[in-house]
Coordinates of C-alpha atoms in Angstrom, one line a residue:
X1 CA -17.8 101.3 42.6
X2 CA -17.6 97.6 41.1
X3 CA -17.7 99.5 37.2
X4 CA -15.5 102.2 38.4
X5 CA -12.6 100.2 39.5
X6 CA -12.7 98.6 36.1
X7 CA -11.3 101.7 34.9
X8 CA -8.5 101.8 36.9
X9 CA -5.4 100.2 35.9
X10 CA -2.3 99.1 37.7
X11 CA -0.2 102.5 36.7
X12 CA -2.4 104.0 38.8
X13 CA -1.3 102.1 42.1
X14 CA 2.6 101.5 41.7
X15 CA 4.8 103.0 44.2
X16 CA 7.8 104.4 42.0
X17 CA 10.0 103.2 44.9
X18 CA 9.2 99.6 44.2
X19 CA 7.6 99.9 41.3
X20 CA 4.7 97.5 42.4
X21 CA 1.1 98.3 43.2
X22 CA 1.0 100.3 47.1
X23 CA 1.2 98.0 50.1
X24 CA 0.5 100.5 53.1
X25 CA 0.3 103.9 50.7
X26 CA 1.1 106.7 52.8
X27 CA 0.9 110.1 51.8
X28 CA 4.0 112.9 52.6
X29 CA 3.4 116.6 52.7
X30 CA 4.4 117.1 48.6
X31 CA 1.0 115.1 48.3
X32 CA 2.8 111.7 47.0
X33 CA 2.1 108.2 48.2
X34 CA 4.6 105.1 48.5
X35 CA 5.0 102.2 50.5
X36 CA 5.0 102.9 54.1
X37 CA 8.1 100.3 54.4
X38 CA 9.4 102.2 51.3
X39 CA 9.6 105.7 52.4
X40 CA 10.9 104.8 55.4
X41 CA 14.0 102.6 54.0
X42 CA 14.3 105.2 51.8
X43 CA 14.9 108.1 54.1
X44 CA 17.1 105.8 56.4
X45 CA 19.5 105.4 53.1
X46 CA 19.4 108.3 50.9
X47 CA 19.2 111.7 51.6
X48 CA 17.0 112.2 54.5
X49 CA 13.2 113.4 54.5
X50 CA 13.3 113.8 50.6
X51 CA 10.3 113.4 48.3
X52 CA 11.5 110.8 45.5
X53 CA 9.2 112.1 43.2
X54 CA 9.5 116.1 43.5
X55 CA 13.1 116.3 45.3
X56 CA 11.0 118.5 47.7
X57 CA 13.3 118.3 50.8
X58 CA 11.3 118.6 54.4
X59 CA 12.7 120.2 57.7
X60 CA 11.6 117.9 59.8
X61 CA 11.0 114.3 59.3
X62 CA 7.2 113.9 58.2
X63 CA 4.6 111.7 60.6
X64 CA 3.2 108.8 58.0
X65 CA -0.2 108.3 58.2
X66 CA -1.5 105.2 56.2
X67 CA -4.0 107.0 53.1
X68 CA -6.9 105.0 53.7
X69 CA -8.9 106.0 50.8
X70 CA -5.9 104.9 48.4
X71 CA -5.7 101.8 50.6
X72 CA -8.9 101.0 49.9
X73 CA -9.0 101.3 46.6
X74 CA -5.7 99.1 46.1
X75 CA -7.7 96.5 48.1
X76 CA -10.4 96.7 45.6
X77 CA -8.0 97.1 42.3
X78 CA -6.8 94.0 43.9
X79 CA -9.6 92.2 44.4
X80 CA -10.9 93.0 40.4
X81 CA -7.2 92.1 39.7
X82 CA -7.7 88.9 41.3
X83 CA -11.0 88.2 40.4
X84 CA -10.2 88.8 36.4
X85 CA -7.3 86.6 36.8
X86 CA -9.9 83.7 38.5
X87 CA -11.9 83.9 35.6
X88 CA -9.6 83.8 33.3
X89 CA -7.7 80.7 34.7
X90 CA -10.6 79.2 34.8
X91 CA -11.6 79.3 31.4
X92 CA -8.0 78.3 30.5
X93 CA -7.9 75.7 33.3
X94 CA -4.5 77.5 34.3
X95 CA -2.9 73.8 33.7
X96 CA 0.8 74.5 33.1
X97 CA 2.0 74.3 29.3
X98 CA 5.3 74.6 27.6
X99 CA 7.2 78.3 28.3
X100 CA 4.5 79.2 31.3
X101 CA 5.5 79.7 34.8
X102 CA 4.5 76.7 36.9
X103 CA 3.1 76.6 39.7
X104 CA 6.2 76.0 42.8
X105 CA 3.3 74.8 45.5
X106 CA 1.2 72.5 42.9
X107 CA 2.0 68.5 43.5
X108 CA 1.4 66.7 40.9
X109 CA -0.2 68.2 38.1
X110 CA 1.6 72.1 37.7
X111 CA -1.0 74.8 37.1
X112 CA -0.1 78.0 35.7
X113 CA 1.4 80.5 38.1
X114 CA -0.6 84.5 38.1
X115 CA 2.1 86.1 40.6
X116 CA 5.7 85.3 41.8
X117 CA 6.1 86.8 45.0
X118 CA 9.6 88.7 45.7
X119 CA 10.0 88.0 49.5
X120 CA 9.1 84.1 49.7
X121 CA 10.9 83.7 46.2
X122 CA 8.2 81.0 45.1
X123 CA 5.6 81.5 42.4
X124 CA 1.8 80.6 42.8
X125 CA -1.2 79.7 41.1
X126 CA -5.0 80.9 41.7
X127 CA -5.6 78.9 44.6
X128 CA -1.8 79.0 46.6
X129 CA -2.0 82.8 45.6
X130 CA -5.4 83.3 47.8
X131 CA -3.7 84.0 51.1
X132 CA -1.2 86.6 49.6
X133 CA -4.0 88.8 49.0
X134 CA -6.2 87.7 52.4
X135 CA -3.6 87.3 55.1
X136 CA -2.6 91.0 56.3
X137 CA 0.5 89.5 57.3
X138 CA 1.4 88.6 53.3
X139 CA -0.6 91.3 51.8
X140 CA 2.7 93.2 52.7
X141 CA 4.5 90.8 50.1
X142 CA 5.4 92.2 46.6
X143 CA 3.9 90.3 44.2
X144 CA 4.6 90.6 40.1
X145 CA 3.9 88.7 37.7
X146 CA 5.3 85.4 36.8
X147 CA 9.0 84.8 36.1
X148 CA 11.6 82.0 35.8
X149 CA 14.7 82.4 37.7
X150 CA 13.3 84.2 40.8
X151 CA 16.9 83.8 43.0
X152 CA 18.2 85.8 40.3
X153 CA 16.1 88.7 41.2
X154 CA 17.1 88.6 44.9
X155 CA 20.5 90.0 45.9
X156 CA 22.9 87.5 46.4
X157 CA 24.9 89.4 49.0
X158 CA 22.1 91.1 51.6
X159 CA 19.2 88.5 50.3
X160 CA 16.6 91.6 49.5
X161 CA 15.0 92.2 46.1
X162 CA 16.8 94.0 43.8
X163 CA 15.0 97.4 43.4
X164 CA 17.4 99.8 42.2
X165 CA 20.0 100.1 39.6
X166 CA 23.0 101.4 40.0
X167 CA 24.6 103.8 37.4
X168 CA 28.4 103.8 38.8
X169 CA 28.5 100.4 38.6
X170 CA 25.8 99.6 35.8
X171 CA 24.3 97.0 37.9
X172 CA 21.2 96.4 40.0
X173 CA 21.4 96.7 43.2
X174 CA 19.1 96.1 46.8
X175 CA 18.4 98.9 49.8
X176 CA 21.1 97.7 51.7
X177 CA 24.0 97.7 49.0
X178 CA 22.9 101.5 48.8
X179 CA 24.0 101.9 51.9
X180 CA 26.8 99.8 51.8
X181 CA 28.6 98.6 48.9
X182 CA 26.9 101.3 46.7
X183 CA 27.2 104.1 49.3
X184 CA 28.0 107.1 47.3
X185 CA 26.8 105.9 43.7
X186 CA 24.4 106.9 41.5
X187 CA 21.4 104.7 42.1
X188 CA 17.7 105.2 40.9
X189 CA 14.8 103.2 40.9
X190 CA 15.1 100.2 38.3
X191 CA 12.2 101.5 36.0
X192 CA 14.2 104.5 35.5
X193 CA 17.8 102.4 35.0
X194 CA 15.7 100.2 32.6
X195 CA 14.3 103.6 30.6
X196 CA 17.9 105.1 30.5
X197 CA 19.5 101.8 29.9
X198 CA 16.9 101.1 26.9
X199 CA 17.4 104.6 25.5
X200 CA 21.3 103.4 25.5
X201 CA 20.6 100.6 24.1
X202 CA 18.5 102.1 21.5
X203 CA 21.3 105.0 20.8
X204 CA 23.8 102.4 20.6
X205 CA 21.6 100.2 18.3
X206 CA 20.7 103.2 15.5
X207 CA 24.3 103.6 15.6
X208 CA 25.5 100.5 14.7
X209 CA 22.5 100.5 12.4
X210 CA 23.8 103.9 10.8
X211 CA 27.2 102.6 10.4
X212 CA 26.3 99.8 8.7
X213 CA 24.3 101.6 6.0
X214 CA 27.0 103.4 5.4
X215 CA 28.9 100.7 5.0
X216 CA 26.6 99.5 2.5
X217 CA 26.8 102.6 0.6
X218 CA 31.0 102.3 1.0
X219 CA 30.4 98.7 -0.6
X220 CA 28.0 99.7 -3.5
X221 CA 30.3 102.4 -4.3
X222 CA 33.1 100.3 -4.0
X223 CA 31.2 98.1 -6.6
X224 CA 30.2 100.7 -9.0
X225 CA 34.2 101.2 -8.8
X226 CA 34.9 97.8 -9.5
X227 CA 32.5 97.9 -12.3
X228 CA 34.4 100.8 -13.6
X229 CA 37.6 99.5 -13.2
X230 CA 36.4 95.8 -14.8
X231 CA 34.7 97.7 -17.9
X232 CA 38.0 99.4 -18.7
X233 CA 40.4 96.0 -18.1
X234 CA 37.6 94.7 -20.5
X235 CA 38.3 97.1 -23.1
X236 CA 42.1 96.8 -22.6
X237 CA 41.9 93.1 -22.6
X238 CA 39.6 93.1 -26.1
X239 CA 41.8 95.6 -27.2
X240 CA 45.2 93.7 -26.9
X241 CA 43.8 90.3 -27.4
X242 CA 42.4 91.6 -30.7
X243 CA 46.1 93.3 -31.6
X244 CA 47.5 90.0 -31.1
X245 CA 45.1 87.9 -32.6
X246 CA 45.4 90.3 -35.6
X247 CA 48.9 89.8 -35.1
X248 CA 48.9 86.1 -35.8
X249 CA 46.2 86.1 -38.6
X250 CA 48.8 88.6 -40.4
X251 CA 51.4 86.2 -39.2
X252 CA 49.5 82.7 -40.9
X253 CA 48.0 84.7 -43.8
X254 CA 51.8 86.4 -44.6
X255 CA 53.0 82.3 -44.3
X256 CA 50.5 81.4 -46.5
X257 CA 51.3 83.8 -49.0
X258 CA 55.1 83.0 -48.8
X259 CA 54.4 79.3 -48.9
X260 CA 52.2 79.4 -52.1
X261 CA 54.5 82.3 -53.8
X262 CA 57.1 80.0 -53.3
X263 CA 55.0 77.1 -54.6
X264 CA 54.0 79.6 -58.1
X265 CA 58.0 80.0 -58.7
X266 CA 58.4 76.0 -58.2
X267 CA 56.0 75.3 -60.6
X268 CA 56.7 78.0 -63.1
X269 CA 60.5 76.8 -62.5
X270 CA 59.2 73.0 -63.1
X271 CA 57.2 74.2 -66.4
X272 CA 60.6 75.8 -67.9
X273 CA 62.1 72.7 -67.2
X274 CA 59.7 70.4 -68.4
X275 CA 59.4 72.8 -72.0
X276 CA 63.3 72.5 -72.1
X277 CA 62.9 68.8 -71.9
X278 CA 60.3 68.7 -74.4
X279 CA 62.3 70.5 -77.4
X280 CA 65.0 68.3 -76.2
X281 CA 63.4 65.1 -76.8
X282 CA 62.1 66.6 -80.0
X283 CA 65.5 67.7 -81.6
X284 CA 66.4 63.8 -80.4
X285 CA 63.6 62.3 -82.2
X286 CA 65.0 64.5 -85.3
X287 CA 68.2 63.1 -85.1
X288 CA 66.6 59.7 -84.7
X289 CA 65.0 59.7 -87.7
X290 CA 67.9 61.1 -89.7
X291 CA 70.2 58.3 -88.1
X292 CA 67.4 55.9 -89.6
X293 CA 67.6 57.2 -92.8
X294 CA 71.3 57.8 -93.3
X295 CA 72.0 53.8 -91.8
X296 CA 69.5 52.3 -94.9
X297 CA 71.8 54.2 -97.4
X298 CA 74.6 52.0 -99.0
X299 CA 77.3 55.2 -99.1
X300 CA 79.5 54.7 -96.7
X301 CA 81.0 58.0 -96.7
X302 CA 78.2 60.1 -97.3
X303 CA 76.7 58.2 -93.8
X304 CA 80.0 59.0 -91.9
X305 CA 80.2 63.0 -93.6
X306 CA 76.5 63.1 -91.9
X307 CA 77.4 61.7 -88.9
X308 CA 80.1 64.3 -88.4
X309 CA 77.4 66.9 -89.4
X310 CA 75.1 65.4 -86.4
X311 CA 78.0 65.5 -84.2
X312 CA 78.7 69.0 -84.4
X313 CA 75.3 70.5 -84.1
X314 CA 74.7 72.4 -80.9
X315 CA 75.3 70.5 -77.1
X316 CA 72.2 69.3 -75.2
X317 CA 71.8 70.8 -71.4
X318 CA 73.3 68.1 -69.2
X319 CA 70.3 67.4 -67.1
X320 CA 71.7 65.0 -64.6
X321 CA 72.2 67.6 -61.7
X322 CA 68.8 69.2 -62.4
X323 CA 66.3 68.5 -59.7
X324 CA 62.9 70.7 -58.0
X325 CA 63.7 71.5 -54.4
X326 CA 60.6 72.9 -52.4
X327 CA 61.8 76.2 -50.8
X328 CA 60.1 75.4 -47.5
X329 CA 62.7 74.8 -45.1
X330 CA 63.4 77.3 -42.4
X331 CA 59.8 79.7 -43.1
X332 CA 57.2 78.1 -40.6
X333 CA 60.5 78.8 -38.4
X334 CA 61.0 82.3 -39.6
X335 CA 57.3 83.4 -39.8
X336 CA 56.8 81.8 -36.1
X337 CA 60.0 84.0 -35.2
X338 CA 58.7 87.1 -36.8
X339 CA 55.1 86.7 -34.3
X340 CA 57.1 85.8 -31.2
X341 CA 59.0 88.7 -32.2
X342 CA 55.7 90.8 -32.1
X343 CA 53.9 89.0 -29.0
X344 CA 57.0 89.7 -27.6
X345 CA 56.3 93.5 -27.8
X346 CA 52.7 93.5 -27.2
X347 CA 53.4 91.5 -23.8
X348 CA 55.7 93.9 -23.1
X349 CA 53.1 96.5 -23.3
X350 CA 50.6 94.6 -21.4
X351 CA 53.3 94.0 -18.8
X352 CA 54.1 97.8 -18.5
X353 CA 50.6 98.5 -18.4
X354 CA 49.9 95.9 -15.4
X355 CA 53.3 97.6 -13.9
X356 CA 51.5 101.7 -13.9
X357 CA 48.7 99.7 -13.2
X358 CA 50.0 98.3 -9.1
X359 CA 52.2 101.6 -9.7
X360 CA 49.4 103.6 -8.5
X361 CA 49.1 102.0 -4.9
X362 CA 52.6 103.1 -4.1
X363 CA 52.8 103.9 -0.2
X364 CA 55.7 105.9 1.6
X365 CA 57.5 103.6 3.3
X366 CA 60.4 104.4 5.7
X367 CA 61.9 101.5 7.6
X368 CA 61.2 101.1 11.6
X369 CA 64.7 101.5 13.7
X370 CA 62.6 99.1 16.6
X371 CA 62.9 96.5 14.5
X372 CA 66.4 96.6 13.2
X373 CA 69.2 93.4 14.2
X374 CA 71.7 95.9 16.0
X375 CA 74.5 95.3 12.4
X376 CA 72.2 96.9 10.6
X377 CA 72.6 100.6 9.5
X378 CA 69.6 103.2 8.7
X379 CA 69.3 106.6 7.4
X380 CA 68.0 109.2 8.9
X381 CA 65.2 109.5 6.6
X382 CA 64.5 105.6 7.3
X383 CA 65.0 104.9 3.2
X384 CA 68.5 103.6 2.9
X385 CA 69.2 100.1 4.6
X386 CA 73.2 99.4 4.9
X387 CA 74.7 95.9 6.3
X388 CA 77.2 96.4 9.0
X389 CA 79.9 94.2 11.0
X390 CA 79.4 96.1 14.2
X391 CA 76.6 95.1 16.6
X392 CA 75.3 98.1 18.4
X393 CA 74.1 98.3 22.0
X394 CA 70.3 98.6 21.6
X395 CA 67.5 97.5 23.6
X396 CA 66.4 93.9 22.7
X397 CA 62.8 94.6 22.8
X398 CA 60.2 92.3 21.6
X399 CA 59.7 93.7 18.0
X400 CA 63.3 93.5 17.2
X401 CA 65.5 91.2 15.1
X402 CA 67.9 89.2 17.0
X403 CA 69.6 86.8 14.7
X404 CA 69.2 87.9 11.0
X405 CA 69.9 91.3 9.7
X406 CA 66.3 92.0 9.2
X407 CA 64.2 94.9 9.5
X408 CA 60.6 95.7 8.9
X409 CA 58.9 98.7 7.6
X410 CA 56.6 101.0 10.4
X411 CA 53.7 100.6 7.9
X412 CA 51.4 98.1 8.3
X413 CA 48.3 97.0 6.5
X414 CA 45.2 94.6 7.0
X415 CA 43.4 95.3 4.0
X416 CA 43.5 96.7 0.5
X417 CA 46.1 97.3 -2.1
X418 CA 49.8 98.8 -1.9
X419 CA 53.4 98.6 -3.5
X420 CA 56.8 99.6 -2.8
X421 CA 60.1 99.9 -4.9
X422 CA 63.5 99.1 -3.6
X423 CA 66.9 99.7 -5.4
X424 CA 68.7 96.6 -5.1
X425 CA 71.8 97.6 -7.6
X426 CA 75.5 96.6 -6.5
X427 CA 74.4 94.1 -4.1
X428 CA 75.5 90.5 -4.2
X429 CA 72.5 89.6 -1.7
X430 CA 69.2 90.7 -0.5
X431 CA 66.0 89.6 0.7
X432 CA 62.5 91.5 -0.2
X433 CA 58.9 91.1 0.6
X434 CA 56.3 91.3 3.6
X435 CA 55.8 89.6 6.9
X436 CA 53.1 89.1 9.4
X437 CA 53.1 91.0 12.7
X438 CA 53.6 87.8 14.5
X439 CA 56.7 86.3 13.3
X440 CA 59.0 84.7 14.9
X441 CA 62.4 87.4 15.8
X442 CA 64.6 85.6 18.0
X443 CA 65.5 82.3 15.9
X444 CA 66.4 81.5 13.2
X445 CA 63.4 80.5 11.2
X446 CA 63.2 79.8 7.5
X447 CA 61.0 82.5 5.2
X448 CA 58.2 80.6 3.8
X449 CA 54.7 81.5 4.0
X450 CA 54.1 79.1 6.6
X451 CA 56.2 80.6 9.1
X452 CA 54.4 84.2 7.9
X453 CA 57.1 85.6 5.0
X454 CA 56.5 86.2 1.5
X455 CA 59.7 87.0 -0.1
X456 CA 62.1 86.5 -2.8
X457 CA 65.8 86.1 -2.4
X458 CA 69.0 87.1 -4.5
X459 CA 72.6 85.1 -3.5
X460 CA 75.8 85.0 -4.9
X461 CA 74.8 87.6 -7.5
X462 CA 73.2 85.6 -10.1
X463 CA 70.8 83.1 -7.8
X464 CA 67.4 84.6 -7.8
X465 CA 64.6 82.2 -5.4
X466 CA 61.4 82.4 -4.7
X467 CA 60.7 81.2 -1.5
X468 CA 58.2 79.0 -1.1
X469 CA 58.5 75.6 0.4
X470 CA 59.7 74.4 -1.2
X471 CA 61.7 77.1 -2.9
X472 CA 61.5 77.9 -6.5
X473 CA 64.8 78.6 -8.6
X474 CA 64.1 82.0 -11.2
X475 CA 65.5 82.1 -14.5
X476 CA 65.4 86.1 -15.2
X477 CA 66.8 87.2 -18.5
X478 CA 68.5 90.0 -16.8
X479 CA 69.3 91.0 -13.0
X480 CA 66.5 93.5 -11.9
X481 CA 68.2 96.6 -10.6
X482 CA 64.7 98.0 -9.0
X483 CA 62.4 95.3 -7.2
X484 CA 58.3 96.6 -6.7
X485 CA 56.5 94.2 -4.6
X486 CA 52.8 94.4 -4.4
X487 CA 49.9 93.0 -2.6
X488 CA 46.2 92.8 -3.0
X489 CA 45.5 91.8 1.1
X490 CA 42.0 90.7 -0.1
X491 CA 43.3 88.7 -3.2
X492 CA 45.7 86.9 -1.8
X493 CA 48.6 88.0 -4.0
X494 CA 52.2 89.2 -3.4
X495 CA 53.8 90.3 -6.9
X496 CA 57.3 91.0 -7.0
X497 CA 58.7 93.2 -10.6
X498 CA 61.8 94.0 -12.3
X499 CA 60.7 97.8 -12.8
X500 CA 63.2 99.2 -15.4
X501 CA 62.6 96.1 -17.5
X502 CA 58.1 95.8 -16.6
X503 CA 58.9 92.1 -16.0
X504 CA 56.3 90.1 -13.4
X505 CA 59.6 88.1 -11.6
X506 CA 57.0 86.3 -9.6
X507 CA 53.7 86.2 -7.6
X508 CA 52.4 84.5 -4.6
X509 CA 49.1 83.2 -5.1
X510 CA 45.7 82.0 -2.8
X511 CA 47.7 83.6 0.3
X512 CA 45.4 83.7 3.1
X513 CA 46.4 86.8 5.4
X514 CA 44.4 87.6 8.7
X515 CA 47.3 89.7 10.4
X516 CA 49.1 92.9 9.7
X517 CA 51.5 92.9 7.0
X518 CA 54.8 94.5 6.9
X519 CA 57.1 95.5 4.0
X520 CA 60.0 93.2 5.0
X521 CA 63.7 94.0 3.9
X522 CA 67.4 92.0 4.4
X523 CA 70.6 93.5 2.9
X524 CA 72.6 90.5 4.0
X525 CA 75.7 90.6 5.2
X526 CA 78.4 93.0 4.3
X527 CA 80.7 90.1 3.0
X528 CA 84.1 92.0 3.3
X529 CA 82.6 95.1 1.4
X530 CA 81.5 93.2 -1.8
X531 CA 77.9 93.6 -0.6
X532 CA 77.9 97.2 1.1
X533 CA 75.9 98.8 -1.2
X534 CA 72.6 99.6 0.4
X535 CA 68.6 98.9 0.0
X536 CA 67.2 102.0 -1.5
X537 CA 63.4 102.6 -1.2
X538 CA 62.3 104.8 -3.6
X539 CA 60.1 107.8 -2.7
X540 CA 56.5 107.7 -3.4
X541 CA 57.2 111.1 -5.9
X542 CA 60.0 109.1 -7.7
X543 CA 57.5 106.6 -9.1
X544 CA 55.4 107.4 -12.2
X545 CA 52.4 106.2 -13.7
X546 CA 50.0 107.8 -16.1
X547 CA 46.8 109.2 -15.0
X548 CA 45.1 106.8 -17.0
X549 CA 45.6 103.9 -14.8

C-alpha cells in the first residue's frame, strides 16, 4: 500500500468545491465525491440537489454517506504527504530564511511553515502542524500551502475563506456572499475564475503583444520612409548647394578676370605712356644738344634764326594732367551684386520648394461655430470668418470665446504634420496660428506660447509681429496676401508663409506640445468697415504642389 500511495498525487484528492484535498469525501449518486461540509453548503446556496461536476440534477435530495475507502486513502496520501514533508524539513532544518513563510506558533527561532490553515488563519511548521492532521476535530481544517497575507484570503465581510470567484462582479467571493451579496451572479469555483481569468489575461496580453509588433513594423516603415524622404532632401540639398557654390566660383573667377583685364589695359595704357615719354625726352635731348652747339657759335643771328627754327617745330603733349587711375572702384560691389542677385533666385527656388514641400500636408479645415465670440460671423461652409459689431444670443458654453473675437477650427491634432492657407487680403488686422485645447476663453489673456498660442499678428496694416514673449517686430518686403501656417507636432515647429511670394515669414522653434492643437483665427474688429473684409481659408483642392514633393 506504502509504494502504491507514492503514486498518488494530490490531484487525485481535491474536492473541486474547495479545491483542497477531501475532508469527509462523500459520494452522490452521479458517482462524484466532495467535502461533506461542501456539498451540503453548496446545495443550501445554489441550485438545489445539483452535481457541481456533471450538472446532473437529483429529484430528491441525496442521503450522504462518508466514502470510506477514499477516506482512507486521503488519510494515507496525507500521512505520505506529511511524512515527505518531515523528511524533507529535516534535512533542511525547516529554519526560516529570507522570502519563506515563517512559522506564526514558533518563539524564538521561526522555522519554515509546510501548511497555512484557512480557518485558524495562522501558518505552521512540522511540529505545530502535527495536530491538524491527528485531532479529528482539525483534520476538518483546510490546509494549503504556505502564504503571506492569510486575512487577505478570508472575506472581510462574513469572515469565511474565499472560495469562489465571482464573474459579475470580477471578484472573489465566500459561501455566504453567494447567498447574499452575490445572490444571482455568476460565481464558480476559484480554480475555474483563475483558468478563465488567466486565459483573459493571456488574450489580453498577445494582444497588446500583437499591437505592438505592428507598431514596430508602422515605425520601421515609417523609417524606411524617412530614409526615403532624407536620401532625396540629400540630393536636393547637394544639388542646390552645388548650384550655388558654382554660382560664386563663377562669381570670384568672373571678378578675377575683370580685375586682371582691367589690370592688362592699365599697364598696356601705362606702356603707351611711358613710350610717349621716352621719344619725348629723346627729341629734348636733340634739342639739347643743338642749343649746345648753336650757343658756342659767335653768329649772333644765325643762333637767334635757329632758335626760331627750334621754336616752331612740332608742340610736346602737355603731361601735367596725365595720371594711371586703377579701374577698381565699384567691381567687388558690382560682382557681389551680380551673386546676391543669383542667390537671390536660387533661394527663391529652395524657398518654393520647401513651400510644395509643407504644401502637401494641407488638411480641410472649416472653422467650429461652438467656439465663435458671438460678433463674429461664419459661413455656412465654415471657410469665411467676418468681424461683426452685433453680439448674438448664443449659449456661453465652455469652449466658446467670451472676450476676443476668436474662433478655433473643429480639427484637432496631437501628432504628425499639417498646414492650412488663409486669405488675409483687404484686412487692416488679423491674428493666425494654433492653440492648445486648454486655453484660457473667458479673459483676456495675451497669445504667447506660454499661455498655449502660437500666432503671428498684423495691425494697423503695415505692423506684422510675431508673438513670442516677448514679441518680435517683422520686416516683410511686401504684405502677404495668403498666410500658410504649418506644424510638425513632433518637431516642435509652427511655420507661418507668404504663399504668393514662397517667403518663410517666420517659425516657432523647440515648441513642446502634449495637448491638442487647433488652427486658431482672429479677424479683429470691424473698425467702422475699414477691416470687414473676411478670413478666407482656402480649400484643400485650391492648393497645388507637384507630385514630386
Amino acid at each position: 500500500m506504502a509504494a502504491a500511495s507514492c503514486l498518488l498525487s494530490e490531484d487525485q484528492f481535491l474536492c473541486c468545491i474547495c479545491l483542497d484535498v477531501f475532508t469527509d469525501p462523500v459520494t452522490i449518486p452521479c458517482g462524484h465525491n466532495f467535502c461533506k461540509n461542501c456539498i451540503t453548503e453548496h446545495w443550501n446556496v445554489n441550485v438545489a440537489w445539483k452535481c457541481p461536476m456533471c450538472k446532473e440534477v437529483f429529484t430528491t435530495r441525496p442521503e450522504l454517506h462518508i466514502n470510506t475507502f477514499i477516506s482512507e486513502m486521503v488519510a494515507q496520501f496525507r500521512q505520505s504527504a506529511l511524512q515527505e514533508a518531515c523528511s524533507s524539513s529535516s534535512s533542511e532544518k525547516q529554519v526560516s530564511k529570507p522570502g519563506d513563510v515563517p512559522c506564526d506558533v514558533c518563539t524564538g527561532t521561526k522555522l519554515k511553515a509546510l501548511k497555512s490553515c484557512l480557518v485558524c488563519l495562522v501558518s505552521y511548521c512540522e511540529t505545530h502542524l502535527e495536530p491538524h492532521l491527528t485531532a479529528s476535530g482539525l483534520k476538518r481544517h483546510q490546509l494549503i500551502d504556505p502564504v503571506e497575507n492569510l486575512e487577505g484570503r478570508m472575506c472581510t465581510k462574513h469572515d469565511k475563506p474565499l472560495e469562489l470567484f465571482c464573474k459579475t462582479d470580477q471578484t472573489c467571493v465566500c459561501m455566504l456572499c453567494t447567498v447574499l451579496d452575490h445572490k444571482m451572479h455568476n460565481t464558480v469555483p476559484l480554480k475555474e475564475g483563475y483558468e478563465g481569468k488567466k486565459a483573459e489575461l493571456e488574450a489580453e496580453i498577445q494582444q497588446m503583444i500583437q499591437k505592438r509588433r505592428l507598431k514596430i513594423e508602422e515605425i520601421k516603415q515609417s523609417v524606411g520612409l524617412s530614409e526615403e524622404d532624407a536620401d532625396r532632401e540629400i540630393a536636393e540639398g547637394v544639388e542646390i548647394f552645388t548650384s550655388l557654390k558654382e554660382s560664386v566660383d563663377r562669381g570670384l573667377k568672373e571678378l578675377i578676370d575683370t580685375i586682371e583685364e582691367k589690370q592688362r589695359t592699365t599697364e598696356q595704357q601705362a606702356e603707351g605712356f611711358i613710350k610717349e615719354l621716352e621719344q619725348d625726352i629723346s627729341e629734348l635731348i636733340k634739342r639739347r644738344t643743338e642749343v649746345e652747339q648753336l650757343s658756342r657759335s659767335e653768329d649772333h643771328l644765325h643762333l637767334l634764326q635757329s632758335v626760331q627754327c627750334l621754336n616752331g617745330a612740332p608742340p610736346m603733349k602737355d603731361w601735367t594732367e596725365v595720371s594711371i587711375h586703377p579701374q577698381y572702384d565699384g567691381t567687388i560691389r558690382r560682382a557681389v551684386n551680380q551673386l546676391e542677385e543669383k542667390l537671390s533666385k536660387e533661394m527663391k527656388k529652395l524657398l518654393e520648394a520647401e513651400l510644395k514641400r509643407v504644401q502637401q500636408y494641407a488638411i480641410n479645415v472649416t472653422l467650429d461655430p461652438d467656439t465663435a465670440h458671438p460678433t463674429l460671423i461664419l459661413s455656412d461652409d465654415g471657410k469665411q470668418l467676418n468681424p461683426g459689431d452685433i453680439q448674438k444670443n448664443l449659449p456661453n458654453n465652455p469652449e466658446r470665446f467670451s472676450l476676443n473675437p476668436c474662433v478655433l477650427g473643429k480639427q484637432s491634432f496631437s501628432s504628425g504634420r499639417f498646414y492650412f492657407e488663409v486669405q488675409v487680403n483687404g484686412k487692416t488686422e488679423w491674428d493666425l496660428g494654433v492653440a492648445r485645447e486648454s486655453i484660457n476663453r473667458k479673459q483676456d489673456i495675451p497669445l504667447s506660447p506660454d499661455e498655449g498660442y502660437w500666432t503671428i499678428w498684423l495691425r494697423r496694416r503695415i505692423k506684422y509681429k510675431a508673438l513670442t514673449d516677448p514679441p518680435v517686430r517683422l520686416s516683410l518686403k511686401s504684405r502677404p496676401q495668403k498666410v500658410g501656417v504649418f506644424v510638425d507636432y513632433e518637431e516642435g515647429l509652427v511655420s507661418f508663409y507668404d504663399v504668393d511670394a514662397a517667403v518663410l515669414i517666420y517659425s516657432f522653434t523647440g515648441c513642446c506640445f502634449s495637448e491638442k492643437l487647433f488652427p486658431y483665427f482672429n479677424p479683429g474688429l470691424n473698425d467702422g468697415g475699414k477691416n470687414s473684409a473676411p478670413l478666407i481659408i482656402s480649400p484643400v483642392n485650391h492648393i497645388e504642389w507637384t507630385d514630386h514633393f
